[in-house]
Amino acid sequence: MFPSLAGNRVHLSAVDAWVEQETELVTLPDEQPSQDDLAIARQVCERIEPDSILQFGIGAIPDEIARILTERPIGGFGIHTEMISDGVMHLHEAGKVTNRKPLHDGFTIATFALGSQKLYRWLDGAPSR
């Protein structure tokens, strides 16, 4: 269960109504990076140091940055981002995320998730990331 960080969780007992929706969550298509995207991602990754705190967005470039980082020997990253993407999931799965950081130490912090069905399954019922 996710702990309450800054009071942003609501216990089920405080909910008056619950509506289930039977449609699939919106997913992002698997976007193949262009040669320019690959070049940008490589240049960014050259500047990322071990134990850096990372923020990710949407698109081929951030996904490629995460892919490259999963293959490099460095890690110990913290995640403090607006969006959890498939790339963030891959970094966690590769053991590259420790979330040792000054703010919300030990936790991946994000506002929303958007990606593949695999990402949503990974997040569903997951302990704190």
PDB file of N, CA and C in Angstrom, residues 38-114:
ATOM      1  N   LEU A  38      17.305   9.380 -31.311  1.00  0.00           N
ATOM      2  CA  LEU A  38      18.376   8.550 -30.764  1.00  0.00           C
ATOM      3  C   LEU A  38      19.603   9.387 -30.418  1.00  0.00           C
ATOM      4  N   ALA A  39      19.940  10.327 -31.287  1.00  0.00           N
ATOM      5  CA  ALA A  39      21.102  11.181 -31.037  1.00  0.00           C
ATOM      6  C   ALA A  39      20.879  12.062 -29.807  1.00  0.00           C
ATOM      7  N   ILE A  40      19.697  12.627 -29.687  1.00  0.00           N
ATOM      8  CA  ILE A  40      19.384  13.464 -28.520  1.00  0.00           C
ATOM      9  C   ILE A  40      19.440  12.633 -27.246  1.00  0.00           C
ATOM     10  N   ALA A  41      18.831  11.458 -27.261  1.00  0.00           N
ATOM     11  CA  ALA A  41      18.810  10.593 -26.075  1.00  0.00           C
ATOM     12  C   ALA A  41      20.224  10.198 -25.653  1.00  0.00           C
ATOM     13  N   ARG A  42      21.080   9.878 -26.617  1.00  0.00           N
ATOM     14  CA  ARG A  42      22.472   9.518 -26.278  1.00  0.00           C
ATOM     15  C   ARG A  42      23.199  10.694 -25.629  1.00  0.00           C
ATOM     16  N   GLN A  43      22.997  11.900 -26.179  1.00  0.00           N
ATOM     17  CA  GLN A  43      23.660  13.079 -25.601  1.00  0.00           C
ATOM     18  C   GLN A  43      23.170  13.359 -24.184  1.00  0.00           C
ATOM     19  N   VAL A  44      21.879  13.212 -23.963  1.00  0.00           N
ATOM     20  CA  VAL A  44      21.333  13.416 -22.616  1.00  0.00           C
ATOM     21  C   VAL A  44      21.922  12.387 -21.658  1.00  0.00           C
ATOM     22  N   CYS A  45      21.949  11.128 -22.068  1.00  0.00           N
ATOM     23  CA  CYS A  45      22.438  10.061 -21.186  1.00  0.00           C
ATOM     24  C   CYS A  45      23.912  10.234 -20.818  1.00  0.00           C
ATOM     25  N   GLU A  46      24.692  10.853 -21.695  1.00  0.00           N
ATOM     26  CA  GLU A  46      26.099  11.120 -21.380  1.00  0.00           C
ATOM     27  C   GLU A  46      26.238  12.084 -20.208  1.00  0.00           C
ATOM     28  N   ARG A  47      25.193  12.860 -19.941  1.00  0.00           N
ATOM     29  CA  ARG A  47      25.245  13.874 -18.889  1.00  0.00           C
ATOM     30  C   ARG A  47      24.594  13.411 -17.574  1.00  0.00           C
ATOM     31  N   ILE A  48      23.970  12.257 -17.600  1.00  0.00           N
ATOM     32  CA  ILE A  48      23.296  11.751 -16.394  1.00  0.00           C
ATOM     33  C   ILE A  48      24.304  11.006 -15.539  1.00  0.00           C
ATOM     34  N   GLU A  49      24.416  11.426 -14.296  1.00  0.00           N
ATOM     35  CA  GLU A  49      25.365  10.826 -13.360  1.00  0.00           C
ATOM     36  C   GLU A  49      24.663   9.776 -12.499  1.00  0.00           C
ATOM     37  N   PRO A  50      25.428   8.848 -11.917  1.00  0.00           N
ATOM     38  CA  PRO A  50      24.826   7.901 -10.978  1.00  0.00           C
ATOM     39  C   PRO A  50      24.097   8.650  -9.868  1.00  0.00           C
ATOM     40  N   ASP A  51      23.028   8.083  -9.376  1.00  0.00           N
ATOM     41  CA  ASP A  51      22.235   8.623  -8.267  1.00  0.00           C
ATOM     42  C   ASP A  51      21.479   9.902  -8.623  1.00  0.00           C
ATOM     43  N   SER A  52      21.359  10.215  -9.907  1.00  0.00           N
ATOM     44  CA  SER A  52      20.597  11.397 -10.328  1.00  0.00           C
ATOM     45  C   SER A  52      19.112  11.194 -10.057  1.00  0.00           C
ATOM     46  N   ILE A  53      18.419  12.291  -9.844  1.00  0.00           N
ATOM     47  CA  ILE A  53      16.956  12.266  -9.723  1.00  0.00           C
ATOM     48  C   ILE A  53      16.401  12.613 -11.097  1.00  0.00           C
ATOM     49  N   LEU A  54      15.550  11.733 -11.609  1.00  0.00           N
ATOM     50  CA  LEU A  54      15.089  11.846 -12.988  1.00  0.00           C
ATOM     51  C   LEU A  54      13.623  12.247 -13.075  1.00  0.00           C
ATOM     52  N   GLN A  55      13.310  12.973 -14.137  1.00  0.00           N
ATOM     53  CA  GLN A  55      11.945  13.349 -14.482  1.00  0.00           C
ATOM     54  C   GLN A  55      11.736  12.927 -15.927  1.00  0.00           C
ATOM     55  N   PHE A  56      10.589  12.296 -16.210  1.00  0.00           N
ATOM     56  CA  PHE A  56      10.300  11.818 -17.561  1.00  0.00           C
ATOM     57  C   PHE A  56       9.032  12.433 -18.090  1.00  0.00           C
ATOM     58  N   GLY A  57       8.975  12.536 -19.410  1.00  0.00           N
ATOM     59  CA  GLY A  57       7.786  13.016 -20.099  1.00  0.00           C
ATOM     60  C   GLY A  57       7.312  11.977 -21.094  1.00  0.00           C
ATOM     61  N   ILE A  58       6.575  12.424 -22.072  1.00  0.00           N
ATOM     62  CA  ILE A  58       5.956  11.548 -23.043  1.00  0.00           C
ATOM     63  C   ILE A  58       6.733  11.594 -24.357  1.00  0.00           C
ATOM     64  N   GLY A  59       6.844  10.468 -25.008  1.00  0.00           N
ATOM     65  CA  GLY A  59       7.429  10.447 -26.337  1.00  0.00           C
ATOM     66  C   GLY A  59       8.623   9.532 -26.481  1.00  0.00           C
ATOM     67  N   ALA A  60       9.125   9.507 -27.696  1.00  0.00           N
ATOM     68  CA  ALA A  60      10.214   8.597 -28.048  1.00  0.00           C
ATOM     69  C   ALA A  60      11.526   8.946 -27.345  1.00  0.00           C
ATOM     70  N   ILE A  61      11.806  10.223 -27.160  1.00  0.00           N
ATOM     71  CA  ILE A  61      13.089  10.606 -26.555  1.00  0.00           C
ATOM     72  C   ILE A  61      13.176  10.168 -25.096  1.00  0.00           C
ATOM     73  N   PRO A  62      12.194  10.482 -24.241  1.00  0.00           N
ATOM     74  CA  PRO A  62      12.310  10.003 -22.858  1.00  0.00           C
ATOM     75  C   PRO A  62      12.314   8.475 -22.764  1.00  0.00           C
ATOM     76  N   ASP A  63      11.547   7.814 -23.611  1.00  0.00           N
ATOM     77  CA  ASP A  63      11.553   6.349 -23.597  1.00  0.00           C
ATOM     78  C   ASP A  63      12.928   5.804 -23.979  1.00  0.00           C
ATOM     79  N   GLU A  64      13.560   6.437 -24.946  1.00  0.00           N
ATOM     80  CA  GLU A  64      14.891   6.005 -25.363  1.00  0.00           C
ATOM     81  C   GLU A  64      15.926   6.301 -24.286  1.00  0.00           C
ATOM     82  N   ILE A  65      15.799   7.425 -23.601  1.00  0.00           N
ATOM     83  CA  ILE A  65      16.704   7.730 -22.490  1.00  0.00           C
ATOM     84  C   ILE A  65      16.607   6.638 -21.428  1.00  0.00           C
ATOM     85  N   ALA A  66      15.392   6.262 -21.068  1.00  0.00           N
ATOM     86  CA  ALA A  66      15.213   5.207 -20.070  1.00  0.00           C
ATOM     87  C   ALA A  66      15.795   3.884 -20.568  1.00  0.00           C
ATOM     88  N   ARG A  67      15.582   3.561 -21.847  1.00  0.00           N
ATOM     89  CA  ARG A  67      16.115   2.309 -22.399  1.00  0.00           C
ATOM     90  C   ARG A  67      17.633   2.288 -22.309  1.00  0.00           C
ATOM     91  N   ILE A  68      18.273   3.393 -22.695  1.00  0.00           N
ATOM     92  CA  ILE A  68      19.736   3.466 -22.642  1.00  0.00           C
ATOM     93  C   ILE A  68      20.217   3.316 -21.198  1.00  0.00           C
ATOM     94  N   LEU A  69      19.560   3.989 -20.271  1.00  0.00           N
ATOM     95  CA  LEU A  69      19.976   3.912 -18.865  1.00  0.00           C
ATOM     96  C   LEU A  69      19.838   2.505 -18.298  1.00  0.00           C
ATOM     97  N   THR A  70      18.865   1.739 -18.766  1.00  0.00           N
ATOM     98  CA  THR A  70      18.729   0.356 -18.277  1.00  0.00           C
ATOM     99  C   THR A  70      19.916  -0.497 -18.697  1.00  0.00           C
ATOM    100  N   GLU A  71      20.583  -0.117 -19.781  1.00  0.00           N
ATOM    101  CA  GLU A  71      21.702  -0.906 -20.304  1.00  0.00           C
ATOM    102  C   GLU A  71      23.060  -0.433 -19.793  1.00  0.00           C
ATOM    103  N   ARG A  72      23.121   0.720 -19.183  1.00  0.00           N
ATOM    104  CA  ARG A  72      24.393   1.266 -18.702  1.00  0.00           C
ATOM    105  C   ARG A  72      24.680   0.763 -17.295  1.00  0.00           C
ATOM    106  N   PRO A  73      25.962   0.785 -16.901  1.00  0.00           N
ATOM    107  CA  PRO A  73      26.314   0.287 -15.571  1.00  0.00           C
ATOM    108  C   PRO A  73      25.891   1.211 -14.429  1.00  0.00           C
ATOM    109  N   ILE A  74      25.552   2.473 -14.729  1.00  0.00           N
ATOM    110  CA  ILE A  74      25.179   3.387 -13.646  1.00  0.00           C
ATOM    111  C   ILE A  74      23.734   3.153 -13.227  1.00  0.00           C
ATOM    112  N   GLY A  75      23.414   3.606 -12.034  1.00  0.00           N
ATOM    113  CA  GLY A  75      22.055   3.468 -11.511  1.00  0.00           C
ATOM    114  C   GLY A  75      21.913   4.269 -10.237  1.00  0.00           C
ATOM    115  N   GLY A  76      21.085   3.750  -9.346  1.00  0.00           N
ATOM    116  CA  GLY A  76      20.821   4.448  -8.088  1.00  0.00           C
ATOM    117  C   GLY A  76      19.931   5.658  -8.274  1.00  0.00           C
ATOM    118  N   PHE A  77      19.119   5.643  -9.324  1.00  0.00           N
ATOM    119  CA  PHE A  77      18.320   6.809  -9.661  1.00  0.00           C
ATOM    120  C   PHE A  77      17.132   7.002  -8.724  1.00  0.00           C
ATOM    121  N   GLY A  78      16.756   8.255  -8.584  1.00  0.00           N
ATOM    122  CA  GLY A  78      15.508   8.618  -7.938  1.00  0.00           C
ATOM    123  C   GLY A  78      14.545   9.053  -9.031  1.00  0.00           C
ATOM    124  N   ILE A  79      13.271   8.812  -8.811  1.00  0.00           N
ATOM    125  CA  ILE A  79      12.255   9.231  -9.779  1.00  0.00           C
ATOM    126  C   ILE A  79      11.322  10.216  -9.084  1.00  0.00           C
ATOM    127  N   HIS A  80      11.266  11.421  -9.603  1.00  0.00           N
ATOM    128  CA  HIS A  80      10.350  12.460  -9.129  1.00  0.00           C
ATOM    129  C   HIS A  80       9.847  13.133 -10.401  1.00  0.00           C
ATOM    130  N   THR A  81       8.679  12.721 -10.868  1.00  0.00           N
ATOM    131  CA  THR A  81       8.247  13.051 -12.215  1.00  0.00           C
ATOM    132  C   THR A  81       6.764  13.369 -12.275  1.00  0.00           C
ATOM    133  N   GLU A  82       6.355  13.975 -13.344  1.00  0.00           N
ATOM    134  CA  GLU A  82       4.924  14.165 -13.562  1.00  0.00           C
ATOM    135  C   GLU A  82       4.293  12.856 -14.043  1.00  0.00           C
ATOM    136  N   MET A  83       4.999  12.147 -14.922  1.00  0.00           N
ATOM    137  CA  MET A  83       4.403  10.992 -15.591  1.00  0.00           C
ATOM    138  C   MET A  83       5.234   9.729 -15.385  1.00  0.00           C
ATOM    139  N   ILE A  84       4.558   8.652 -15.005  1.00  0.00           N
ATOM    140  CA  ILE A  84       5.190   7.337 -15.006  1.00  0.00           C
ATOM    141  C   ILE A  84       4.893   6.715 -16.367  1.00  0.00           C
ATOM    142  N   SER A  85       5.953   6.366 -17.064  1.00  0.00           N
ATOM    143  CA  SER A  85       5.855   5.788 -18.394  1.00  0.00           C
ATOM    144  C   SER A  85       6.426   4.375 -18.373  1.00  0.00           C
ATOM    145  N   ASP A  86       6.353   3.730 -19.515  1.00  0.00           N
ATOM    146  CA  ASP A  86       6.969   2.409 -19.628  1.00  0.00           C
ATOM    147  C   ASP A  86       8.461   2.482 -19.320  1.00  0.00           C
ATOM    148  N   GLY A  87       9.102   3.584 -19.692  1.00  0.00           N
ATOM    149  CA  GLY A  87      10.523   3.742 -19.409  1.00  0.00           C
ATOM    150  C   GLY A  87      10.823   3.705 -17.921  1.00  0.00           C
ATOM    151  N   VAL A  88       9.996   4.345 -17.119  1.00  0.00           N
ATOM    152  CA  VAL A  88      10.167   4.316 -15.663  1.00  0.00           C
ATOM    153  C   VAL A  88      10.016   2.883 -15.156  1.00  0.00           C
ATOM    154  N   MET A  89       9.021   2.175 -15.686  1.00  0.00           N
ATOM    155  CA  MET A  89       8.828   0.768 -15.314  1.00  0.00           C
ATOM    156  C   MET A  89      10.077  -0.047 -15.644  1.00  0.00           C
ATOM    157  N   HIS A  90      10.635   0.163 -16.838  1.00  0.00           N
ATOM    158  CA  HIS A  90      11.828  -0.587 -17.252  1.00  0.00           C
ATOM    159  C   HIS A  90      13.025  -0.285 -16.348  1.00  0.00           C
ATOM    160  N   LEU A  91      13.168   0.975 -15.927  1.00  0.00           N
ATOM    161  CA  LEU A  91      14.251   1.319 -15.003  1.00  0.00           C
ATOM    162  C   LEU A  91      14.086   0.592 -13.672  1.00  0.00           C
ATOM    163  N   HIS A  92      12.861   0.541 -13.175  1.00  0.00           N
ATOM    164  CA  HIS A  92      12.600  -0.204 -11.931  1.00  0.00           C
ATOM    165  C   HIS A  92      12.914  -1.682 -12.129  1.00  0.00           C
ATOM    166  N   GLU A  93      12.421  -2.259 -13.206  1.00  0.00           N
ATOM    167  CA  GLU A  93      12.639  -3.688 -13.457  1.00  0.00           C
ATOM    168  C   GLU A  93      14.119  -4.028 -13.603  1.00  0.00           C
ATOM    169  N   ALA A  94      14.908  -3.077 -14.115  1.00  0.00           N
ATOM    170  CA  ALA A  94      16.346  -3.295 -14.298  1.00  0.00           C
ATOM    171  C   ALA A  94      17.136  -3.058 -13.007  1.00  0.00           C
ATOM    172  N   GLY A  95      16.433  -2.690 -11.932  1.00  0.00           N
ATOM    173  CA  GLY A  95      17.107  -2.457 -10.661  1.00  0.00           C
ATOM    174  C   GLY A  95      17.906  -1.164 -10.621  1.00  0.00           C
ATOM    175  N   LYS A  96      17.565  -0.214 -11.462  1.00  0.00           N
ATOM    176  CA  LYS A  96      18.299   1.045 -11.545  1.00  0.00           C
ATOM    177  C   LYS A  96      17.752   2.130 -10.619  1.00  0.00           C
ATOM    178  N   VAL A  97      16.602   1.887  -9.991  1.00  0.00           N
ATOM    179  CA  VAL A  97      15.952   2.899  -9.164  1.00  0.00           C
ATOM    180  C   VAL A  97      16.084   2.528  -7.688  1.00  0.00           C
ATOM    181  N   THR A  98      16.672   3.432  -6.908  1.00  0.00           N
ATOM    182  CA  THR A  98      16.745   3.253  -5.456  1.00  0.00           C
ATOM    183  C   THR A  98      15.899   4.290  -4.729  1.00  0.00           C
ATOM    184  N   ASN A  99      15.613   5.391  -5.413  1.00  0.00           N
ATOM    185  CA  ASN A  99      14.831   6.496  -4.840  1.00  0.00           C
ATOM    186  C   ASN A  99      15.445   7.052  -3.565  1.00  0.00           C
ATOM    187  N   ARG A 100      16.761   7.078  -3.498  1.00  0.00           N
ATOM    188  CA  ARG A 100      17.448   7.757  -2.399  1.00  0.00           C
ATOM    189  C   ARG A 100      17.562   9.219  -2.796  1.00  0.00           C
ATOM    190  N   LYS A 101      16.737  10.055  -2.170  1.00  0.00           N
ATOM    191  CA  LYS A 101      16.685  11.474  -2.537  1.00  0.00           C
ATOM    192  C   LYS A 101      16.247  12.301  -1.342  1.00  0.00           C
ATOM    193  N   PRO A 102      16.507  13.597  -1.370  1.00  0.00           N
ATOM    194  CA  PRO A 102      16.203  14.456  -0.218  1.00  0.00           C
ATOM    195  C   PRO A 102      14.706  14.585   0.067  1.00  0.00           C
ATOM    196  N   LEU A 103      13.876  14.538  -0.943  1.00  0.00           N
ATOM    197  CA  LEU A 103      12.435  14.712  -0.770  1.00  0.00           C
ATOM    198  C   LEU A 103      11.728  13.417  -1.118  1.00  0.00           C
ATOM    199  N   HIS A 104      10.905  12.906  -0.222  1.00  0.00           N
ATOM    200  CA  HIS A 104      10.178  11.635  -0.405  1.00  0.00           C
ATOM    201  C   HIS A 104      11.146  10.485  -0.661  1.00  0.00           C
ATOM    202  N   ASP A 105      12.137  10.397   0.194  1.00  0.00           N
ATOM    203  CA  ASP A 105      13.145   9.351   0.104  1.00  0.00           C
ATOM    204  C   ASP A 105      12.487   7.972   0.094  1.00  0.00           C
ATOM    205  N   GLY A 106      12.913   7.148  -0.840  1.00  0.00           N
ATOM    206  CA  GLY A 106      12.425   5.780  -0.917  1.00  0.00           C
ATOM    207  C   GLY A 106      11.203   5.590  -1.786  1.00  0.00           C
ATOM    208  N   PHE A 107      10.668   6.649  -2.354  1.00  0.00           N
ATOM    209  CA  PHE A 107       9.432   6.551  -3.133  1.00  0.00           C
ATOM    210  C   PHE A 107       9.588   7.162  -4.520  1.00  0.00           C
ATOM    211  N   THR A 108       8.973   6.524  -5.514  1.00  0.00           N
ATOM    212  CA  THR A 108       8.793   7.145  -6.817  1.00  0.00           C
ATOM    213  C   THR A 108       7.607   8.082  -6.699  1.00  0.00           C
ATOM    214  N   ILE A 109       7.796   9.327  -7.089  1.00  0.00           N
ATOM    215  CA  ILE A 109       6.744  10.335  -6.997  1.00  0.00           C
ATOM    216  C   ILE A 109       6.293  10.679  -8.408  1.00  0.00           C
ATOM    217  N   ALA A 110       4.972  10.639  -8.630  1.00  0.00           N
ATOM    218  CA  ALA A 110       4.417  10.968  -9.948  1.00  0.00           C
ATOM    219  C   ALA A 110       2.979  11.429  -9.790  1.00  0.00           C
ATOM    220  N   THR A 111       2.485  12.100 -10.821  1.00  0.00           N
ATOM    221  CA  THR A 111       1.105  12.579 -10.836  1.00  0.00           C
ATOM    222  C   THR A 111       0.183  11.609 -11.546  1.00  0.00           C
ATOM    223  N   PHE A 112       0.665  11.022 -12.631  1.00  0.00           N
ATOM    224  CA  PHE A 112      -0.171  10.102 -13.399  1.00  0.00           C
ATOM    225  C   PHE A 112       0.706   9.110 -14.145  1.00  0.00           C
ATOM    226  N   ALA A 113       0.069   8.078 -14.683  1.00  0.00           N
ATOM    227  CA  ALA A 113       0.758   7.076 -15.503  1.00  0.00           C
ATOM    228  C   ALA A 113       0.084   7.023 -16.861  1.00  0.00           C
ATOM    229  N   LEU A 114       0.895   6.877 -17.887  1.00  0.00           N
ATOM    230  CA  LEU A 114       0.378   6.738 -19.241  1.00  0.00           C
ATOM    231  C   LEU A 114       1.361   5.894 -20.022  1.00  0.00           C
TER     232      LEU A 114
END
